[in-house]
C-alpha cells in the first residue's frame, strides 16, 4: 500500500496496484483485508507504531527533560520525513473515509496523548518540578504538531528550521501547564 501511495496517491490506488507491489495474489490480499480502505488503515496504524517506537527509543532517560523533548520531536520528524507521502496521504485522504477516518484518527490521537503523558511523567520531568501533562495541554501539543507537520509537508518546507521552534514551544507548554496545575491545587 505504501508503494502504491507513493506511486499514485490513495485515491488512484487500486487493489490491483497493492497486490502488484506486494507481489501477492488478489486472493491473498482478500485473506488479509476486506478492501483497500482496510489495508490503508493498517498502513496508517503501522506508521503510528513506527512513530511511537522511534520516540520511545530516542528518548534517553538520563537526559534532561528539555533534551528528552528535543529527542522526542527529532524522532517524530525523522519518521515523518522518511516517508512524507504516507503522512500527506494521512492528512489529505483519511478524512475522506468517513467513519473509518474518525476511528483511526481517534486511535492515533489517543496513542500520541498516552505517549506524551508517559514521557512527561518521567524522572527528569519530576526532578525539574514538572507535572505530567494534563489532557488539554497534551491535546494542544498533539494538534499543534499535526498542524505543523501538515504545513511543512504540503509546502515541502525544511524541518531544520521548524524543529527548534517545536522544541521550544513544547518546553514552554510543559512549564506553563505545571504552573497552572499548581495554582489550581
CSV table of C-alpha atoms in Angstrom, one decimal:
chain,number,residue,atom,x,y,z
A,1,UNK,CA,0.0,0.0,0.0
A,2,UNK,CA,2.8,2.4,0.9
A,3,UNK,CA,4.5,1.8,-2.5
A,4,UNK,CA,1.2,2.3,-4.3
A,5,UNK,CA,0.5,5.6,-2.4
A,6,UNK,CA,3.9,6.9,-3.4
A,7,UNK,CA,3.3,6.0,-7.0
A,8,UNK,CA,-0.3,7.1,-7.5
A,9,UNK,CA,-1.7,8.6,-4.3
A,10,UNK,CA,-4.6,6.9,-2.3
A,11,UNK,CA,-7.5,8.0,-4.5
A,12,UNK,CA,-6.0,6.4,-7.6
A,13,UNK,CA,-4.6,3.3,-5.9
A,14,UNK,CA,-6.5,0.1,-6.5
A,15,UNK,CA,-6.3,-3.3,-5.0
A,16,UNK,CA,-4.5,-4.4,-8.2
A,17,UNK,CA,-1.8,-1.8,-7.5
A,18,UNK,CA,-1.3,-3.1,-4.0
A,19,UNK,CA,-1.1,-6.7,-5.0
A,20,UNK,CA,1.3,-5.8,-7.8
A,21,UNK,CA,3.7,-4.0,-5.4
A,22,UNK,CA,3.3,-6.7,-2.7
A,23,UNK,CA,3.8,-9.5,-5.3
A,24,UNK,CA,0.8,-11.5,-4.0
A,25,UNK,CA,-2.4,-12.6,-5.4
A,26,UNK,CA,-5.8,-10.9,-5.0
A,27,UNK,CA,-6.9,-14.0,-3.0
A,28,UNK,CA,-4.0,-13.5,-0.6
A,29,UNK,CA,-4.9,-9.8,-0.3
A,30,UNK,CA,-8.5,-10.5,0.5
A,31,UNK,CA,-7.5,-13.2,3.1
A,32,UNK,CA,-5.9,-10.3,5.0
A,33,UNK,CA,-8.1,-7.3,4.2
A,34,UNK,CA,-11.7,-6.7,3.2
A,35,UNK,CA,-10.7,-4.0,0.8
A,36,UNK,CA,-8.2,-1.2,0.1
A,37,UNK,CA,-9.6,1.0,2.9
A,38,UNK,CA,-8.8,-1.6,5.5
A,39,UNK,CA,-5.3,-2.1,4.0
A,40,UNK,CA,-4.8,1.6,4.1
A,41,UNK,CA,-5.9,1.9,7.7
A,42,UNK,CA,-3.5,-0.9,8.6
A,43,UNK,CA,-0.7,1.0,6.9
A,44,UNK,CA,-1.5,4.1,8.9
A,45,UNK,CA,-1.7,2.1,12.1
A,46,UNK,CA,1.8,0.7,11.3
A,47,UNK,CA,3.0,4.2,10.8
A,48,UNK,CA,1.7,5.2,14.2
A,49,UNK,CA,3.6,2.3,15.8
A,50,UNK,CA,6.8,3.4,14.0
A,51,UNK,CA,6.4,6.9,15.4
A,52,UNK,CA,5.8,5.7,19.0
A,53,UNK,CA,8.6,3.1,18.8
A,54,UNK,CA,11.0,5.7,17.4
A,55,UNK,CA,10.2,8.3,20.0
A,56,UNK,CA,10.5,5.8,22.9
A,57,UNK,CA,13.8,4.6,21.5
A,58,UNK,CA,15.2,8.1,21.0
A,59,UNK,CA,14.3,9.5,24.4
A,60,UNK,CA,17.1,8.7,26.8
A,61,UNK,CA,16.1,8.5,30.5
A,62,UNK,CA,19.4,10.0,31.7
A,63,UNK,CA,18.9,13.2,29.7
A,64,UNK,CA,17.5,16.5,30.9
A,65,UNK,CA,13.8,16.9,30.4
A,66,UNK,CA,14.4,19.6,27.7
A,67,UNK,CA,16.8,17.2,25.9
A,68,UNK,CA,14.1,14.5,26.1
A,69,UNK,CA,11.6,16.8,24.5
A,70,UNK,CA,14.1,17.6,21.7
A,71,UNK,CA,14.8,13.9,21.3
A,72,UNK,CA,11.1,13.0,21.0
A,73,UNK,CA,10.5,15.7,18.4
A,74,UNK,CA,13.5,14.8,16.4
A,75,UNK,CA,12.5,11.1,16.4
A,76,UNK,CA,8.9,12.1,15.3
A,77,UNK,CA,10.3,14.3,12.5
A,78,UNK,CA,12.7,11.6,11.3
A,79,UNK,CA,9.9,9.1,10.9
A,80,UNK,CA,7.6,11.6,9.1
A,81,UNK,CA,10.4,12.9,6.9
A,82,UNK,CA,11.4,9.3,5.9
A,83,UNK,CA,8.1,8.7,4.2
A,84,UNK,CA,6.3,12.0,3.7
A,85,UNK,CA,3.9,10.7,1.1
A,86,UNK,CA,2.3,8.3,3.7
A,87,UNK,CA,1.9,11.2,6.2
A,88,UNK,CA,0.5,13.5,3.5
A,89,UNK,CA,-2.0,10.8,2.5
A,90,UNK,CA,-3.0,10.5,6.1
A,91,UNK,CA,-3.6,14.3,6.2
A,92,UNK,CA,-5.4,14.6,2.9
A,93,UNK,CA,-7.1,11.2,2.2
A,94,UNK,CA,-8.0,9.7,5.6
A,95,UNK,CA,-10.7,12.3,6.3
A,96,UNK,CA,-12.5,11.2,3.1
A,97,UNK,CA,-13.2,7.7,4.6
A,98,UNK,CA,-15.9,9.0,7.0
A,99,UNK,CA,-16.5,6.7,10.0
A,100,UNK,CA,-13.3,4.8,9.4
A,101,UNK,CA,-11.4,8.1,9.5
A,102,UNK,CA,-12.9,9.2,12.7
A,103,UNK,CA,-12.0,5.9,14.5
A,104,UNK,CA,-8.5,5.8,13.0
A,105,UNK,CA,-7.8,9.4,13.9
A,106,UNK,CA,-9.1,8.9,17.4
A,107,UNK,CA,-6.9,5.9,18.0
A,108,UNK,CA,-3.9,7.7,16.6
A,109,UNK,CA,-4.5,10.8,18.7
A,110,UNK,CA,-5.1,8.7,21.9
A,111,UNK,CA,-1.8,6.9,21.2
A,112,UNK,CA,0.1,10.2,20.9
A,113,UNK,CA,-1.6,11.5,24.0
A,114,UNK,CA,-0.7,8.4,26.0
A,115,UNK,CA,2.9,8.7,24.8
A,116,UNK,CA,3.2,12.4,25.8
A,117,UNK,CA,1.7,11.8,29.2
A,118,UNK,CA,4.1,8.8,29.7
A,119,UNK,CA,7.1,10.8,28.7
A,120,UNK,CA,6.2,13.8,30.8
A,121,UNK,CA,5.8,11.6,33.8
A,122,UNK,CA,9.5,10.5,33.7
A,123,UNK,CA,12.1,11.1,36.4
A,124,UNK,CA,13.8,14.1,34.6
A,125,UNK,CA,10.5,15.9,34.4
A,126,UNK,CA,9.7,15.2,38.1
A,127,UNK,CA,13.2,16.3,39.1
A,128,UNK,CA,12.6,19.6,37.3
A,129,UNK,CA,9.4,20.1,39.3
A,130,UNK,CA,7.2,19.5,36.2
A,131,UNK,CA,3.9,17.7,36.5
A,132,UNK,CA,2.7,15.2,33.9
A,133,UNK,CA,0.8,16.8,31.0
A,134,UNK,CA,-2.9,17.3,31.6
A,135,UNK,CA,-5.3,16.3,28.9
A,136,UNK,CA,-5.9,19.8,27.4
A,137,UNK,CA,-2.2,20.6,27.1
A,138,UNK,CA,-1.4,17.2,25.6
A,139,UNK,CA,-4.1,17.7,23.0
A,140,UNK,CA,-2.8,21.2,22.2
A,141,UNK,CA,0.7,19.7,21.7
A,142,UNK,CA,-0.6,16.9,19.5
A,143,UNK,CA,-2.8,19.1,17.4
A,144,UNK,CA,-0.1,21.7,17.0
A,145,UNK,CA,2.4,19.1,16.0
A,146,UNK,CA,-0.1,17.7,13.4
A,147,UNK,CA,-0.8,21.2,12.0
A,148,UNK,CA,2.9,22.0,11.7
A,149,UNK,CA,3.6,18.6,10.1
A,150,UNK,CA,0.8,19.2,7.5
A,151,UNK,CA,2.2,22.7,6.7
A,152,UNK,CA,5.8,21.5,6.3
A,153,UNK,CA,4.9,18.5,4.2
A,154,UNK,CA,2.4,20.3,2.0
A,155,UNK,CA,4.8,23.2,1.4
A,156,UNK,CA,7.8,21.0,1.2
A,157,UNK,CA,9.4,23.2,3.8
A,158,UNK,CA,12.6,22.4,5.7
A,159,UNK,CA,12.3,20.6,9.0
A,160,UNK,CA,15.6,22.1,10.2
A,161,UNK,CA,14.0,25.5,10.8
A,162,UNK,CA,10.9,24.1,12.4
A,163,UNK,CA,12.3,21.5,14.9
A,164,UNK,CA,13.9,24.1,17.3
A,165,UNK,CA,10.6,26.0,17.4
A,166,UNK,CA,8.6,22.9,18.1
A,167,UNK,CA,11.0,22.0,20.9
A,168,UNK,CA,10.9,25.5,22.4
A,169,UNK,CA,7.1,25.7,22.3
A,170,UNK,CA,6.7,22.2,23.8
A,171,UNK,CA,9.0,23.0,26.7
A,172,UNK,CA,7.2,26.3,27.4
A,173,UNK,CA,3.9,24.5,27.4
A,174,UNK,CA,5.1,21.9,29.8
A,175,UNK,CA,6.4,24.5,32.2
A,176,UNK,CA,3.2,26.6,31.9
A,177,UNK,CA,1.0,23.6,32.3
A,178,UNK,CA,2.7,22.7,35.6
A,179,UNK,CA,2.4,26.3,36.9
A,180,UNK,CA,-1.3,26.4,36.1
A,181,UNK,CA,-1.9,23.0,37.7
A,182,UNK,CA,-0.1,24.1,40.9
A,183,UNK,CA,-2.2,27.2,41.1
A,184,UNK,CA,-5.4,25.2,40.9
A,185,UNK,CA,-4.4,22.7,43.5
